[in-house]
Amino acid sequence: RKQRNLCRNMQFLGSAARDPHTNGGFRRAMTVKATQLHPLPPGLTLRQACLAEPLSVALHAIARAGDVRGRNVMVQGAGPIGLFIVAGLVHHGAKRIVATDLEDFPLQCATRLGASQCYNTRHAAVEEEFDILFEATGVPAALPAAIARTRRGGILVQVGMFPPGDIPVPIAQIISRELDFRGTFRFDTEFDAALALLAERPEIADIVVTRQFPLSEFAAAFALAPDRRQASKILLSLGT
């Protein structure tokens, strides 16, 4: 069906989804299939191009929402994927983009990427409703708010991955408000589009990449990476 992202036998470098696990790409050299290679657009640096994978996830989520041109959109959660969704929405012509998070730093990044408004929902609630909402936190407690903020007949795209097991969902609200609840998983053909967008807007990498460390300082890199008060994407340089 040309939906390779849904293949039951999908293999990812570093993935523990299959047993035996697929060895990762945390090395200087490896062998891959020629079909996995994508040429970099002229002028695109490796530092920028390494963001193509997470940006592809965001672009696939936007594709699942359909045409976003002229629509009022909310992105709930401004982690790296949420930030890439903001950048993708700007590129695809969304009319108004509102981003929310519990920390100020990622919201500052969202503003620089083109978000119309940002709200720290630890201090201020969003009361309006939106044509399309992307739930990018993956926090079960955030889902009822996402449902409430999606207008009647609107589209709610679940981007964040919830933990294993069942979670409580106000399903009656989805039914009575006739919401279109859509899942999104991985990506496929969006990879080349992600490379093209990064080449067109190189500032995306400058905004989302917070720090770059040499491989010898991996401990400091891993310590900083989860601190959402001052970090978004952290890069490790494998070069000498």
JSON list of N, CA, C and O in Angstrom, two decimals, residues 9 12 15 40 47 61-62 116 124 131 143 163 171-172 177 179 183 197 208 238:
[
{"chain": "A", "resi": 9, "resn": "ASN", "atom": "N", "xyz": [7.70, -5.34, 9.62]},
{"chain": "A", "resi": 9, "resn": "ASN", "atom": "CA", "xyz": [9.10, -5.76, 9.67]},
{"chain": "A", "resi": 9, "resn": "ASN", "atom": "C", "xyz": [10.08, -4.60, 9.53]},
{"chain": "A", "resi": 9, "resn": "ASN", "atom": "O", "xyz": [11.23, -4.78, 9.14]},
{"chain": "A", "resi": 12, "resn": "PHE", "atom": "N", "xyz": [15.04, -0.21, 12.25]},
{"chain": "A", "resi": 12, "resn": "PHE", "atom": "CA", "xyz": [15.70, 1.07, 12.44]},
{"chain": "A", "resi": 12, "resn": "PHE", "atom": "C", "xyz": [17.01, 0.84, 13.17]},
{"chain": "A", "resi": 12, "resn": "PHE", "atom": "O", "xyz": [17.08, 0.05, 14.11]},
{"chain": "A", "resi": 15, "resn": "SER", "atom": "N", "xyz": [17.11, 0.55, 17.07]},
{"chain": "A", "resi": 15, "resn": "SER", "atom": "CA", "xyz": [15.78, 0.24, 17.56]},
{"chain": "A", "resi": 15, "resn": "SER", "atom": "C", "xyz": [15.77, -1.06, 18.37]},
{"chain": "A", "resi": 15, "resn": "SER", "atom": "O", "xyz": [16.40, -2.05, 17.99]},
{"chain": "A", "resi": 40, "resn": "LEU", "atom": "N", "xyz": [22.51, 15.26, -0.34]},
{"chain": "A", "resi": 40, "resn": "LEU", "atom": "CA", "xyz": [22.23, 16.50, 0.36]},
{"chain": "A", "resi": 40, "resn": "LEU", "atom": "C", "xyz": [22.09, 17.64, -0.65]},
{"chain": "A", "resi": 40, "resn": "LEU", "atom": "O", "xyz": [22.88, 17.75, -1.59]},
{"chain": "A", "resi": 47, "resn": "ARG", "atom": "N", "xyz": [25.69, 19.25, 9.87]},
{"chain": "A", "resi": 47, "resn": "ARG", "atom": "CA", "xyz": [25.07, 19.70, 11.13]},
{"chain": "A", "resi": 47, "resn": "ARG", "atom": "C", "xyz": [23.58, 19.97, 10.92]},
{"chain": "A", "resi": 47, "resn": "ARG", "atom": "O", "xyz": [22.76, 19.66, 11.79]},
{"chain": "A", "resi": 61, "resn": "ALA", "atom": "N", "xyz": [3.48, 13.98, 10.25]},
{"chain": "A", "resi": 61, "resn": "ALA", "atom": "CA", "xyz": [2.34, 14.33, 11.10]},
{"chain": "A", "resi": 61, "resn": "ALA", "atom": "C", "xyz": [1.48, 15.40, 10.44]},
{"chain": "A", "resi": 61, "resn": "ALA", "atom": "O", "xyz": [0.24, 15.34, 10.47]},
{"chain": "A", "resi": 62, "resn": "ILE", "atom": "N", "xyz": [2.13, 16.39, 9.83]},
{"chain": "A", "resi": 62, "resn": "ILE", "atom": "CA", "xyz": [1.39, 17.44, 9.14]},
{"chain": "A", "resi": 62, "resn": "ILE", "atom": "C", "xyz": [0.65, 16.87, 7.94]},
{"chain": "A", "resi": 62, "resn": "ILE", "atom": "O", "xyz": [-0.51, 17.23, 7.67]},
{"chain": "A", "resi": 116, "resn": "SER", "atom": "N", "xyz": [2.84, 32.00, 16.08]},
{"chain": "A", "resi": 116, "resn": "SER", "atom": "CA", "xyz": [2.14, 33.27, 16.25]},
{"chain": "A", "resi": 116, "resn": "SER", "atom": "C", "xyz": [2.05, 33.67, 17.71]},
{"chain": "A", "resi": 116, "resn": "SER", "atom": "O", "xyz": [2.23, 34.85, 18.05]},
{"chain": "A", "resi": 124, "resn": "ALA", "atom": "N", "xyz": [-0.64, 29.85, 32.41]},
{"chain": "A", "resi": 124, "resn": "ALA", "atom": "CA", "xyz": [-1.78, 30.42, 31.69]},
{"chain": "A", "resi": 124, "resn": "ALA", "atom": "C", "xyz": [-2.45, 29.34, 30.85]},
{"chain": "A", "resi": 124, "resn": "ALA", "atom": "O", "xyz": [-1.77, 28.61, 30.11]},
{"chain": "A", "resi": 131, "resn": "ASP", "atom": "N", "xyz": [-8.76, 24.66, 14.56]},
{"chain": "A", "resi": 131, "resn": "ASP", "atom": "CA", "xyz": [-9.16, 23.78, 13.46]},
{"chain": "A", "resi": 131, "resn": "ASP", "atom": "C", "xyz": [-8.41, 22.45, 13.53]},
{"chain": "A", "resi": 131, "resn": "ASP", "atom": "O", "xyz": [-8.98, 21.38, 13.30]},
{"chain": "A", "resi": 143, "resn": "LEU", "atom": "N", "xyz": [-3.96, 14.70, 27.15]},
{"chain": "A", "resi": 143, "resn": "LEU", "atom": "CA", "xyz": [-4.92, 14.38, 26.08]},
{"chain": "A", "resi": 143, "resn": "LEU", "atom": "C", "xyz": [-6.29, 15.04, 26.27]},
{"chain": "A", "resi": 143, "resn": "LEU", "atom": "O", "xyz": [-6.84, 15.57, 25.31]},
{"chain": "A", "resi": 163, "resn": "PRO", "atom": "N", "xyz": [2.98, 6.07, 26.98]},
{"chain": "A", "resi": 163, "resn": "PRO", "atom": "CA", "xyz": [3.63, 4.88, 27.54]},
{"chain": "A", "resi": 163, "resn": "PRO", "atom": "C", "xyz": [2.77, 3.65, 27.30]},
{"chain": "A", "resi": 163, "resn": "PRO", "atom": "O", "xyz": [1.56, 3.76, 27.03]},
{"chain": "A", "resi": 171, "resn": "ILE", "atom": "N", "xyz": [-13.63, 9.68, 25.74]},
{"chain": "A", "resi": 171, "resn": "ILE", "atom": "CA", "xyz": [-14.04, 9.31, 24.39]},
{"chain": "A", "resi": 171, "resn": "ILE", "atom": "C", "xyz": [-15.38, 9.93, 24.00]},
{"chain": "A", "resi": 171, "resn": "ILE", "atom": "O", "xyz": [-15.63, 10.20, 22.82]},
{"chain": "A", "resi": 172, "resn": "ALA", "atom": "N", "xyz": [-16.24, 10.19, 24.98]},
{"chain": "A", "resi": 172, "resn": "ALA", "atom": "CA", "xyz": [-17.53, 10.81, 24.68]},
{"chain": "A", "resi": 172, "resn": "ALA", "atom": "C", "xyz": [-17.35, 12.17, 24.04]},
{"chain": "A", "resi": 172, "resn": "ALA", "atom": "O", "xyz": [-18.16, 12.59, 23.19]},
{"chain": "A", "resi": 177, "resn": "ARG", "atom": "N", "xyz": [-18.32, 15.74, 19.84]},
{"chain": "A", "resi": 177, "resn": "ARG", "atom": "CA", "xyz": [-17.76, 16.88, 19.12]},
{"chain": "A", "resi": 177, "resn": "ARG", "atom": "C", "xyz": [-17.37, 16.49, 17.69]},
{"chain": "A", "resi": 177, "resn": "ARG", "atom": "O", "xyz": [-16.91, 17.32, 16.92]},
{"chain": "A", "resi": 179, "resn": "LEU", "atom": "N", "xyz": [-14.92, 14.74, 16.47]},
{"chain": "A", "resi": 179, "resn": "LEU", "atom": "CA", "xyz": [-13.52, 15.01, 16.18]},
{"chain": "A", "resi": 179, "resn": "LEU", "atom": "C", "xyz": [-12.93, 13.91, 15.30]},
{"chain": "A", "resi": 179, "resn": "LEU", "atom": "O", "xyz": [-13.31, 12.74, 15.42]},
{"chain": "A", "resi": 183, "resn": "GLY", "atom": "N", "xyz": [-3.86, 9.09, 14.22]},
{"chain": "A", "resi": 183, "resn": "GLY", "atom": "CA", "xyz": [-2.53, 8.72, 14.68]},
{"chain": "A", "resi": 183, "resn": "GLY", "atom": "C", "xyz": [-1.50, 9.05, 13.61]},
{"chain": "A", "resi": 183, "resn": "GLY", "atom": "O", "xyz": [-1.82, 9.21, 12.43]},
{"chain": "A", "resi": 197, "resn": "LEU", "atom": "N", "xyz": [13.68, 21.39, 2.99]},
{"chain": "A", "resi": 197, "resn": "LEU", "atom": "CA", "xyz": [13.25, 22.47, 3.90]},
{"chain": "A", "resi": 197, "resn": "LEU", "atom": "C", "xyz": [14.42, 22.97, 4.73]},
{"chain": "A", "resi": 197, "resn": "LEU", "atom": "O", "xyz": [14.56, 24.18, 4.95]},
{"chain": "A", "resi": 208, "resn": "VAL", "atom": "N", "xyz": [17.00, 25.04, 16.73]},
{"chain": "A", "resi": 208, "resn": "VAL", "atom": "CA", "xyz": [16.66, 23.80, 17.42]},
{"chain": "A", "resi": 208, "resn": "VAL", "atom": "C", "xyz": [17.90, 23.13, 18.04]},
{"chain": "A", "resi": 208, "resn": "VAL", "atom": "O", "xyz": [17.82, 22.54, 19.12]},
{"chain": "A", "resi": 238, "resn": "LEU", "atom": "N", "xyz": [31.09, 13.17, 15.68]},
{"chain": "A", "resi": 238, "resn": "LEU", "atom": "CA", "xyz": [31.88, 11.95, 15.61]},
{"chain": "A", "resi": 238, "resn": "LEU", "atom": "C", "xyz": [33.16, 12.15, 14.83]},
{"chain": "A", "resi": 238, "resn": "LEU", "atom": "O", "xyz": [33.95, 11.24, 14.69]}
]
